[in-house]
CSV table of C-alpha atoms in Angstrom, one decimal:
chain,number,residue,atom,x,y,z
A,1,MET,CA,88.5,103.5,-37.1
A,2,SER,CA,84.9,103.9,-38.4
A,3,VAL,CA,84.0,106.3,-41.2
A,4,ALA,CA,81.9,108.3,-38.6
A,5,SER,CA,84.9,108.4,-36.4
A,6,LYS,CA,87.1,109.5,-39.2
A,7,GLN,CA,84.5,112.1,-40.1
A,8,GLY,CA,84.4,113.2,-36.5
A,9,LEU,CA,88.1,113.6,-36.5
A,10,LEU,CA,87.9,115.5,-39.7
A,11,VAL,CA,85.2,117.8,-38.3
A,12,SER,CA,87.3,118.3,-35.1
A,13,ASP,CA,90.4,119.1,-37.1
A,14,SER,CA,88.4,121.5,-39.3
A,15,SER,CA,87.0,123.2,-36.2
A,16,THR,CA,90.4,123.5,-34.7
A,17,THR,CA,91.8,125.0,-37.9
A,18,SER,CA,88.9,127.4,-38.1
A,19,ASN,CA,89.5,128.5,-34.5
A,20,ASN,CA,93.2,129.0,-35.1
A,21,ALA,CA,92.4,131.0,-38.2
A,22,GLN,CA,90.0,133.2,-36.2
A,23,ARG,CA,92.6,133.7,-33.5
A,24,GLN,CA,95.2,134.6,-36.1
A,25,SER,CA,92.8,137.0,-37.8
A,26,SER,CA,91.9,138.5,-34.4
A,27,ASP,CA,95.6,138.9,-33.6
A,28,LYS,CA,96.2,140.6,-36.9
A,29,LEU,CA,93.4,143.0,-36.3
A,30,SER,CA,94.7,143.7,-32.8
A,31,HIS,CA,98.1,144.3,-34.2
A,32,VAL,CA,96.7,146.7,-36.8
A,33,ALA,CA,94.8,148.5,-34.0
A,34,ASP,CA,98.0,148.7,-31.9
A,35,ILE,CA,99.8,150.2,-34.9
A,36,ASP,CA,97.0,152.8,-35.3
A,37,ASN,CA,97.2,153.6,-31.6
A,38,ILE,CA,101.0,154.0,-31.9
A,39,TRP,CA,100.6,156.6,-34.6
A,40,LEU,CA,97.7,158.4,-32.9
A,41,LEU,CA,98.9,161.8,-31.7
A,42,PRO,CA,97.2,164.2,-29.3
A,43,ASP,CA,95.2,167.1,-30.7
A,44,GLY,CA,97.5,170.0,-31.6
A,45,VAL,CA,100.5,167.7,-32.0
A,46,SER,CA,101.8,166.5,-35.4
A,47,ASP,CA,104.8,165.0,-37.1
A,48,LEU,CA,106.8,167.1,-39.6
A,49,LEU,CA,108.1,164.8,-42.3
A,50,SER,CA,110.6,165.3,-45.1
A,51,GLU,CA,110.0,168.6,-46.8
A,52,GLU,CA,108.1,170.2,-43.9
A,53,ALA,CA,110.9,169.3,-41.5
A,54,GLN,CA,113.4,170.7,-43.9
A,55,LYS,CA,111.4,173.9,-44.2
A,56,GLN,CA,111.3,174.4,-40.4
A,57,GLU,CA,115.1,173.9,-40.0
A,58,TRP,CA,115.8,176.2,-43.0
A,59,LEU,CA,113.6,178.9,-41.4
A,60,ARG,CA,115.2,178.5,-38.0
A,61,TYR,CA,118.7,178.8,-39.5
A,62,LYS,CA,117.9,181.7,-41.8
A,63,LEU,CA,116.0,183.8,-39.3
A,64,THR,CA,118.4,183.3,-36.4
A,65,ARG,CA,121.3,184.2,-38.7
A,66,LEU,CA,119.6,187.4,-39.6
A,67,LEU,CA,119.0,188.3,-36.0
A,68,VAL,CA,122.6,187.5,-35.0
A,69,SER,CA,123.8,189.7,-38.0
A,70,ARG,CA,121.9,192.6,-36.4
A,71,GLY,CA,123.7,192.3,-33.1
A,72,TYR,CA,121.3,190.0,-31.2
A,73,GLU,CA,123.0,187.5,-28.9
A,74,LEU,CA,121.7,184.0,-29.6
A,75,ILE,CA,120.8,182.1,-26.4
A,76,CYS,CA,119.2,178.7,-25.9
A,77,PRO,CA,117.3,178.3,-22.6
A,78,PRO,CA,116.5,174.8,-21.4
A,79,MET,CA,113.1,173.1,-22.2
A,80,ILE,CA,112.5,172.4,-18.5
A,81,GLU,CA,113.0,174.4,-15.3
A,82,PHE,CA,111.9,174.4,-11.7
A,83,THR,CA,108.6,176.1,-11.5
A,84,GLU,CA,109.9,178.7,-9.0
A,85,SER,CA,112.0,180.2,-11.8
A,86,LEU,CA,109.9,179.3,-14.8
A,87,LEU,CA,106.6,180.5,-13.4
A,88,GLY,CA,107.8,182.9,-10.6
A,89,ASN,CA,106.2,186.0,-12.1
A,90,ALA,CA,103.7,184.2,-14.5
A,91,SER,CA,100.0,184.9,-15.0
A,92,GLU,CA,97.4,182.3,-14.3
A,93,ASP,CA,97.0,181.8,-18.1
A,94,LEU,CA,100.7,180.9,-18.5
A,95,LYS,CA,100.5,178.6,-15.5
A,96,ARG,CA,97.6,176.8,-17.0
A,97,GLN,CA,99.4,176.4,-20.3
A,98,THR,CA,102.5,174.8,-18.6
A,99,PHE,CA,102.9,171.1,-18.2
A,100,LYS,CA,104.2,170.2,-14.7
A,101,ILE,CA,106.4,167.2,-14.0
A,102,ILE,CA,108.3,165.9,-10.9
A,103,ASP,CA,112.1,165.9,-11.1
A,104,GLN,CA,113.2,162.3,-10.4
A,105,LEU,CA,116.6,163.6,-9.0
A,106,SER,CA,115.4,166.2,-6.5
A,107,GLY,CA,111.7,165.5,-6.1
A,108,ARG,CA,110.9,169.1,-6.9
A,109,LEU,CA,108.3,170.3,-9.3
A,110,MET,CA,109.4,171.3,-12.8
A,111,GLY,CA,107.6,172.9,-15.7
A,112,VAL,CA,108.0,172.4,-19.4
A,113,ARG,CA,108.2,175.9,-20.9
A,114,ALA,CA,105.1,177.2,-22.7
A,115,ASP,CA,106.7,180.6,-23.5
A,116,ILE,CA,110.4,181.5,-23.8
A,117,THR,CA,110.2,185.2,-22.9
A,118,PRO,CA,110.1,184.6,-19.1
A,119,GLN,CA,113.3,182.6,-19.5
A,120,ILE,CA,115.0,185.5,-21.3
A,121,LEU,CA,113.9,187.7,-18.5
A,122,ARG,CA,115.5,185.3,-15.9
A,123,ILE,CA,118.8,185.1,-17.9
A,124,ASP,CA,119.0,188.9,-18.3
A,125,ALA,CA,118.3,189.4,-14.6
A,126,HIS,CA,121.0,187.0,-13.6
A,127,LEU,CA,123.6,188.5,-16.0
A,128,ASN,CA,122.6,192.0,-14.8
A,129,LYS,CA,123.1,191.0,-11.2
A,130,MET,CA,126.5,189.6,-12.0
A,131,GLY,CA,127.5,192.7,-13.9
A,132,LYS,CA,127.8,190.8,-17.1
A,133,ALA,CA,124.8,192.2,-19.0
A,134,ASN,CA,125.2,195.1,-21.4
A,135,LYS,CA,123.5,198.3,-20.4
A,136,ILE,CA,121.3,197.8,-23.4
A,137,ALA,CA,121.2,194.1,-24.1
A,138,ARG,CA,119.8,192.3,-27.2
A,139,TYR,CA,118.9,188.6,-27.2
A,140,CYS,CA,117.4,186.3,-29.7
A,141,TYR,CA,116.3,182.7,-29.5
A,142,ALA,CA,114.6,179.8,-31.4
A,143,GLY,CA,113.1,176.7,-29.7
A,144,HIS,CA,110.1,174.6,-29.2
A,145,VAL,CA,107.5,175.4,-26.5
A,146,ILE,CA,105.0,172.8,-25.2
A,147,ARG,CA,101.5,174.0,-24.2
A,148,THR,CA,98.6,172.2,-22.5
A,149,LEU,CA,96.1,173.9,-24.8
A,150,PRO,CA,96.5,175.0,-28.5
A,151,ASP,CA,96.5,178.7,-29.3
A,152,GLY,CA,93.2,178.9,-31.3
A,153,LEU,CA,91.0,176.2,-32.7
A,154,PHE,CA,93.6,174.5,-35.0
A,155,GLY,CA,96.7,175.8,-33.3
A,156,SER,CA,99.8,173.8,-32.5
A,157,ARG,CA,100.6,172.8,-29.0
A,158,THR,CA,104.3,172.3,-29.9
A,159,PRO,CA,105.2,175.4,-32.0
A,160,LEU,CA,108.7,176.5,-32.8
A,161,GLN,CA,109.0,179.9,-31.2
A,162,LEU,CA,111.6,182.4,-32.5
A,163,GLY,CA,112.0,185.9,-31.0
A,164,ALA,CA,114.1,188.9,-30.2
A,165,GLU,CA,114.2,191.0,-27.1
A,166,ILE,CA,115.9,194.4,-26.1
A,167,PHE,CA,116.5,195.0,-22.4
A,168,GLY,CA,117.6,198.3,-20.8
A,169,SER,CA,115.9,200.9,-22.9
A,170,ASP,CA,112.6,202.6,-22.3
A,171,SER,CA,112.8,204.6,-25.5
A,172,LEU,CA,110.3,204.3,-28.4
A,173,ASP,CA,113.3,203.9,-30.6
A,174,ALA,CA,113.7,200.4,-29.1
A,175,ASP,CA,110.1,199.5,-30.1
A,176,ILE,CA,110.7,200.9,-33.6
A,177,GLU,CA,113.9,198.8,-33.8
A,178,LEU,CA,112.0,195.6,-33.0
A,179,ILE,CA,109.5,196.5,-35.8
A,180,ASP,CA,112.4,197.1,-38.2
A,181,VAL,CA,113.9,193.7,-37.2
A,182,LEU,CA,110.5,192.0,-37.8
A,183,TYR,CA,110.3,193.5,-41.3
A,184,CYS,CA,113.8,192.5,-42.0
A,185,LEU,CA,112.9,188.8,-41.3
A,186,ILE,CA,109.6,189.0,-43.3
A,187,ASN,CA,111.2,190.8,-46.2
A,188,ASN,CA,114.0,188.2,-46.4
A,189,LEU,CA,111.3,185.6,-46.9
A,190,ASN,CA,109.5,187.7,-49.5
A,191,LEU,CA,106.3,187.7,-47.4
A,192,LYS,CA,105.7,191.4,-46.8
A,193,LYS,CA,102.7,191.4,-49.1
A,194,HIS,CA,101.0,188.9,-46.8
A,195,LEU,CA,101.7,190.8,-43.6
A,196,HIS,CA,99.3,193.0,-41.6
A,197,ILE,CA,100.4,194.8,-38.4
A,198,ASP,CA,98.0,195.7,-35.6
A,199,ILE,CA,99.2,198.3,-33.0
A,200,GLY,CA,98.0,198.8,-29.5
A,201,HIS,CA,99.1,200.5,-26.3
A,202,VAL,CA,98.5,199.0,-22.9
A,203,ALA,CA,99.3,202.2,-21.0
A,204,ILE,CA,96.1,204.0,-22.1
A,205,PHE,CA,93.8,201.4,-20.5
A,206,ALA,CA,96.2,201.1,-17.5
A,207,ARG,CA,96.2,204.8,-16.9
A,208,LEU,CA,92.4,205.1,-17.2
A,209,LYS,CA,92.0,202.3,-14.7
A,210,GLU,CA,94.3,204.2,-12.3
A,211,LEU,CA,92.4,207.5,-12.7
A,212,ALA,CA,89.1,205.8,-12.2
A,213,GLY,CA,90.3,203.7,-9.2
A,214,LEU,CA,89.0,200.6,-10.9
A,215,SER,CA,89.2,197.3,-9.0
A,216,GLU,CA,91.1,194.3,-10.5
A,217,ASN,CA,87.8,192.4,-10.9
A,218,ASP,CA,86.2,195.3,-12.9
A,219,ALA,CA,89.3,195.6,-15.0
A,220,SER,CA,89.3,191.9,-15.8
A,221,VAL,CA,85.6,192.1,-16.9
A,222,LEU,CA,86.4,195.0,-19.2
A,223,MET,CA,89.4,193.2,-20.7
A,224,ASN,CA,87.3,190.1,-21.5
A,225,LEU,CA,84.6,192.3,-23.1
A,226,TYR,CA,87.3,194.1,-25.2
A,227,ALA,CA,88.8,190.8,-26.3
A,228,ASN,CA,85.3,189.6,-27.4
A,229,LYS,CA,84.4,192.9,-29.1
A,230,ALA,CA,81.1,192.8,-27.1
A,231,LEU,CA,80.0,196.5,-27.5
A,232,PRO,CA,76.4,196.1,-26.2
A,233,GLU,CA,77.5,194.3,-23.0
A,234,LEU,CA,80.5,196.7,-22.7
A,235,LYS,CA,78.1,199.7,-22.8
A,236,GLN,CA,76.0,198.3,-20.0
A,237,VAL,CA,79.0,197.5,-17.8
A,238,CYS,CA,80.6,200.9,-18.4
A,239,ALA,CA,77.4,202.7,-17.4
A,240,GLU,CA,78.0,201.5,-13.8
A,241,LEU,CA,81.7,202.4,-13.6
A,242,PRO,CA,83.5,205.7,-12.8
A,243,MET,CA,84.8,207.2,-16.0
A,244,GLY,CA,82.8,204.5,-17.7
A,245,ASN,CA,82.3,206.5,-20.9
A,246,ASP,CA,86.1,206.7,-21.4
A,247,PHE,CA,86.4,202.9,-21.2
A,248,TYR,CA,83.6,202.6,-23.7
A,249,GLN,CA,85.1,205.1,-26.1
A,250,LEU,CA,88.3,203.0,-26.2
A,251,ALA,CA,86.4,200.3,-27.9
A,252,VAL,CA,84.4,202.6,-30.2
A,253,TYR,CA,87.2,204.9,-31.4
A,254,GLY,CA,90.2,202.8,-30.4
A,255,HIS,CA,91.2,202.4,-34.1
A,256,ASP,CA,91.5,206.2,-34.7
A,257,MET,CA,93.7,208.2,-32.4
A,258,ASN,CA,92.4,211.6,-33.5
A,259,ALA,CA,88.8,210.6,-33.0
A,260,LEU,CA,89.7,208.9,-29.7
A,261,LYS,CA,91.2,212.2,-28.3
A,262,GLN,CA,88.0,214.0,-29.1
A,263,ALA,CA,85.8,211.3,-27.5
A,264,LEU,CA,87.7,211.0,-24.2
A,265,SER,CA,86.9,213.1,-21.2
A,266,GLN,CA,89.0,216.2,-20.4
A,267,THR,CA,90.6,214.4,-17.5
A,268,ALA,CA,91.9,211.7,-19.8
A,269,THR,CA,92.9,213.9,-22.7
A,270,GLN,CA,95.0,216.2,-20.4
A,271,ASP,CA,96.8,213.3,-18.7
A,272,LYS,CA,100.5,213.2,-19.6
A,273,ALA,CA,100.7,209.4,-19.6
A,274,ILE,CA,97.8,209.1,-22.0
A,275,ILE,CA,99.1,211.9,-24.2
A,276,LYS,CA,102.5,210.2,-24.5
A,277,ALA,CA,100.9,206.8,-25.3
A,278,VAL,CA,98.7,208.3,-28.0
A,279,GLN,CA,101.8,210.0,-29.5
A,280,GLU,CA,103.8,206.8,-29.4
A,281,VAL,CA,101.0,204.9,-31.3
A,282,GLN,CA,100.8,207.7,-33.9
A,283,ALA,CA,104.6,207.7,-34.3
A,284,MET,CA,104.8,203.9,-34.7
A,285,VAL,CA,102.0,203.9,-37.3
A,286,ALA,CA,103.6,206.7,-39.3
A,287,HIS,CA,107.0,204.8,-39.2
A,288,ILE,CA,105.5,201.6,-40.6
A,289,LYS,CA,103.5,203.4,-43.3
A,290,SER,CA,106.4,205.6,-44.5
A,291,THR,CA,109.2,203.1,-44.2
A,292,TYR,CA,107.5,199.9,-45.4
A,293,GLN,CA,104.2,201.0,-47.1
A,294,SER,CA,102.7,198.1,-45.2
A,295,ASN,CA,99.2,197.4,-44.0
A,296,VAL,CA,98.8,198.7,-40.4
A,297,SER,CA,95.8,199.2,-38.1
A,298,VAL,CA,95.3,200.3,-34.5
A,299,ASP,CA,93.4,198.7,-31.7
A,300,ILE,CA,93.8,200.2,-28.3
A,301,THR,CA,91.7,197.5,-26.7
A,302,GLU,CA,94.4,194.9,-27.8
A,303,LEU,CA,96.0,194.6,-24.4
A,304,GLY,CA,98.7,192.0,-25.1
A,305,TYR,CA,99.9,189.5,-22.5
A,306,HIS,CA,99.6,190.0,-18.8
A,307,TYR,CA,103.2,191.4,-18.6
A,308,HIS,CA,102.9,194.1,-21.3
A,309,THR,CA,103.0,197.7,-20.2
A,310,GLY,CA,103.3,199.9,-23.3
A,311,ILE,CA,103.2,199.6,-27.1
A,312,VAL,CA,102.0,196.1,-28.2
A,313,PHE,CA,101.7,194.7,-31.7
A,314,ASN,CA,100.4,191.6,-33.5
A,315,ALA,CA,101.3,190.5,-37.0
A,316,TYR,CA,98.8,188.5,-39.1
A,317,PHE,CA,99.2,186.8,-42.4
A,318,GLU,CA,96.4,187.2,-45.0
A,319,ASN,CA,93.1,186.6,-43.3
A,320,GLU,CA,94.2,184.4,-40.5
A,321,SER,CA,92.5,185.1,-37.2
A,322,GLN,CA,95.4,184.1,-35.0
A,323,ALA,CA,98.5,186.3,-34.8
A,324,VAL,CA,101.7,184.8,-36.2
A,325,VAL,CA,103.8,187.4,-34.3
A,326,ARG,CA,103.1,188.9,-30.9
A,327,GLY,CA,105.2,191.6,-29.3
A,328,GLY,CA,105.4,194.6,-27.1
A,329,ARG,CA,106.9,196.5,-24.2
A,330,PHE,CA,107.2,195.0,-20.7
A,331,ASN,CA,109.1,195.6,-17.4
A,332,GLY,CA,112.0,193.1,-17.0
A,333,GLU,CA,111.7,192.7,-13.3
A,334,GLY,CA,114.4,190.2,-12.7
A,335,PHE,CA,114.7,187.1,-10.7
A,336,ASP,CA,117.4,184.4,-10.3
A,337,ALA,CA,116.4,180.7,-10.7
A,338,ALA,CA,119.1,179.5,-8.2
A,339,SER,CA,117.6,181.5,-5.4
A,340,GLN,CA,114.0,180.1,-5.1
A,341,ALA,CA,113.0,183.6,-3.9
A,342,SER,CA,111.9,185.4,-7.0
A,343,THR,CA,110.1,188.2,-5.1
A,344,ALA,CA,113.1,189.0,-3.0
A,345,ILE,CA,115.4,189.0,-6.0
A,346,ALA,CA,113.0,191.2,-7.9
A,347,GLU,CA,113.0,193.7,-5.0
A,348,GLU,CA,116.8,193.8,-5.0
A,349,LEU,CA,117.2,194.4,-8.7
A,350,PRO,CA,116.1,197.6,-10.5
A,351,SER,CA,113.4,197.1,-13.1
A,352,ARG,CA,114.8,196.7,-16.6
A,353,SER,CA,112.6,198.2,-19.3
A,354,ALA,CA,112.3,195.7,-22.2
A,355,THR,CA,110.6,195.1,-25.5
A,356,GLY,CA,110.4,192.1,-27.8
A,357,PHE,CA,108.4,189.8,-30.0
A,358,SER,CA,107.9,186.1,-30.6
A,359,LEU,CA,107.2,184.5,-33.9
A,360,GLU,CA,105.6,181.1,-34.5
A,361,VAL,CA,107.9,179.7,-37.2
A,362,THR,CA,105.7,176.7,-38.0
A,363,ARG,CA,102.9,179.1,-39.2
A,364,LEU,CA,105.3,180.5,-41.9
A,365,GLN,CA,105.9,177.1,-43.6
A,366,ARG,CA,102.9,177.1,-45.8
A,367,PHE,CA,104.0,180.4,-47.4
A,368,ILE,CA,107.4,179.2,-48.5
A,369,SER,CA,108.8,176.6,-50.8
A,370,LEU,CA,112.3,175.2,-50.9
A,371,ASN,CA,114.5,175.0,-54.0
A,372,GLU,CA,114.2,171.5,-55.4
A,373,SER,CA,117.4,169.5,-55.1
A,374,LYS,CA,118.3,166.5,-57.1
A,375,LEU,CA,117.9,163.1,-55.5
A,376,VAL,CA,120.7,161.1,-56.9
A,377,LEU,CA,121.0,157.3,-56.7
A,378,VAL,CA,124.4,155.7,-57.5
A,379,SER,CA,124.0,152.7,-59.7
A,380,PHE,CA,124.4,149.6,-57.4
A,381,ALA,CA,125.4,147.4,-60.4
A,382,ASP,CA,128.2,149.8,-61.4
A,383,MET,CA,129.4,150.1,-57.8
A,384,GLN,CA,129.6,146.3,-57.6
A,385,GLY,CA,131.4,146.1,-60.9
A,386,VAL,CA,134.1,148.5,-59.7
A,387,ARG,CA,134.4,146.6,-56.4
A,388,SER,CA,134.7,143.2,-58.2
A,389,ASP,CA,137.3,144.6,-60.6
A,390,ASP,CA,139.2,146.0,-57.6
A,391,ASN,CA,139.5,149.3,-59.6
A,392,GLU,CA,140.9,151.7,-57.0
A,393,LYS,CA,140.9,154.7,-59.3
A,394,LEU,CA,137.2,154.4,-60.2
A,395,ALA,CA,136.3,154.0,-56.5
A,396,LYS,CA,138.2,157.2,-55.6
A,397,ASP,CA,136.5,159.0,-58.6
A,398,LEU,CA,133.1,157.9,-57.3
A,399,THR,CA,133.9,159.3,-53.8
A,400,THR,CA,135.0,162.6,-55.3
A,401,LYS,CA,132.0,162.9,-57.6
A,402,ILE,CA,129.6,162.2,-54.7
A,403,ALA,CA,131.3,164.9,-52.6
A,404,GLU,CA,131.0,167.4,-55.5
A,405,LEU,CA,127.3,166.7,-55.9
A,406,ARG,CA,126.6,167.0,-52.2
A,407,ASP,CA,128.6,170.3,-52.1
A,408,LEU,CA,126.2,171.6,-54.8
A,409,GLY,CA,123.3,170.8,-52.5
A,410,HIS,CA,122.2,167.6,-54.1
A,411,ARG,CA,121.2,164.5,-52.1
A,412,VAL,CA,123.2,161.5,-53.1
A,413,VAL,CA,122.4,157.9,-51.9
A,414,ARG,CA,125.0,155.1,-52.1
A,415,PRO,CA,122.7,152.0,-52.1
A,416,LEU,CA,123.4,149.1,-49.8
A,417,SER,CA,121.7,146.6,-52.1
A,418,SER,CA,119.9,146.4,-55.5
A,419,GLU,CA,116.6,146.9,-53.6
A,420,ASP,CA,117.9,150.1,-51.9
A,421,ALA,CA,116.2,152.7,-54.0
A,422,PRO,CA,114.5,155.7,-52.3
A,423,ASN,CA,111.3,157.3,-53.6
A,424,ASN,CA,111.4,160.2,-56.0
A,425,VAL,CA,114.8,159.6,-57.4
A,426,THR,CA,115.5,162.3,-60.0
A,427,HIS,CA,118.9,161.3,-61.3
A,428,LYS,CA,121.3,158.3,-61.4
A,429,LEU,CA,125.0,158.3,-61.2
A,430,ILE,CA,126.3,155.7,-63.6
A,431,LEU,CA,129.6,154.5,-65.1
A,432,GLU,CA,130.1,155.3,-68.8
A,433,ASP,CA,133.4,154.7,-70.6
A,434,GLY,CA,135.3,154.9,-67.4
A,435,GLU,CA,133.6,158.1,-66.1
A,436,TRP,CA,130.9,158.6,-63.5
A,437,VAL,CA,128.1,160.5,-65.3
A,438,LEU,CA,124.9,162.1,-63.9
A,439,ARG,CA,121.8,161.1,-65.9
A,440,ALA,CA,118.2,162.2,-65.3
A,441,VAL,CA,115.8,159.4,-64.6
């Protein structure tokens, strides 16, 4: 073969090698991209690793135990239900927040829960119909909800929701009990100094709407303006409405009950339902201030969720704009999931007055820290030495020592090889003079 031919071969081989290298490099880049895509999560969805995961489980356990100790029955509704039961009495907002899927067994439409309160309502209605519900029933729960949209700009779409509900009482005492329960939870976490409570009352706006004969469309416009605190636009809209000045004064003086009573019309101030609502707000504020010396404000234009009918309250931590806790009174008009006829069932059952709150556990995590536990690694060399010597006593002593350390709350790892060493090891368990001894690293 000529030199040129040899050179040609060499060039050809070099080209082939270069192409292979490029392909391998491209494959590696593609593999890296695939890995990046695997770890890419949707907006509002995140992993909880190590310490944060432990915080969440610790909070779930501690808070549910406190609720159970106060007589609340712990229940765990399913993550998915048929939409007839899950969304039977839901607002359009809740329906938009709910993921829908097709049941592969029945072909029926199912929803992934975006709020647990409607599920508690269904359970109480069913128990009440079967005669198994207490006349006044207390429930608590803790579980994840899945939402199509986050609550707020940086909110989670998969929060851990914990809550408490009282069914069967229309007394203000039930609302006060829920506030007491909330403060019990917060005080046990030593977070009261961070807490601010905002009190509202849906019945004042609802009664004004009834007195003025307001249409649903006009009421919706007002509610949006209240939510956005748009006073100039609100004043213009109210000028065109019957009793419009009353609706405007709710926004102007809705933080001060005494001033509001003076600003409202005579028709409103003499109405029994409005008088009762104002008194309930004042009583709730007085209770919180006298019992807990806590920060509390009033906002009558805070109208809660679509199903609230009376006292409503939001709890905020520090200067956060999104509430950590939302609660209030609602009518527990029941329905039974097995029936597929929620309206008919609701007509058969008497309305059950109810009040409750839900708390987003994940939002509490940044305010707490767990007690540091030792991370102990057993010496692999000493373990192997005991095994090779066939020393049964030392092997049993090791098992006992590990159990003792774990009972004390320490994390102990028995390595599988000399390379098996987790990060952040704080102590080692080693063999000294025939004894297993704990030594700091």
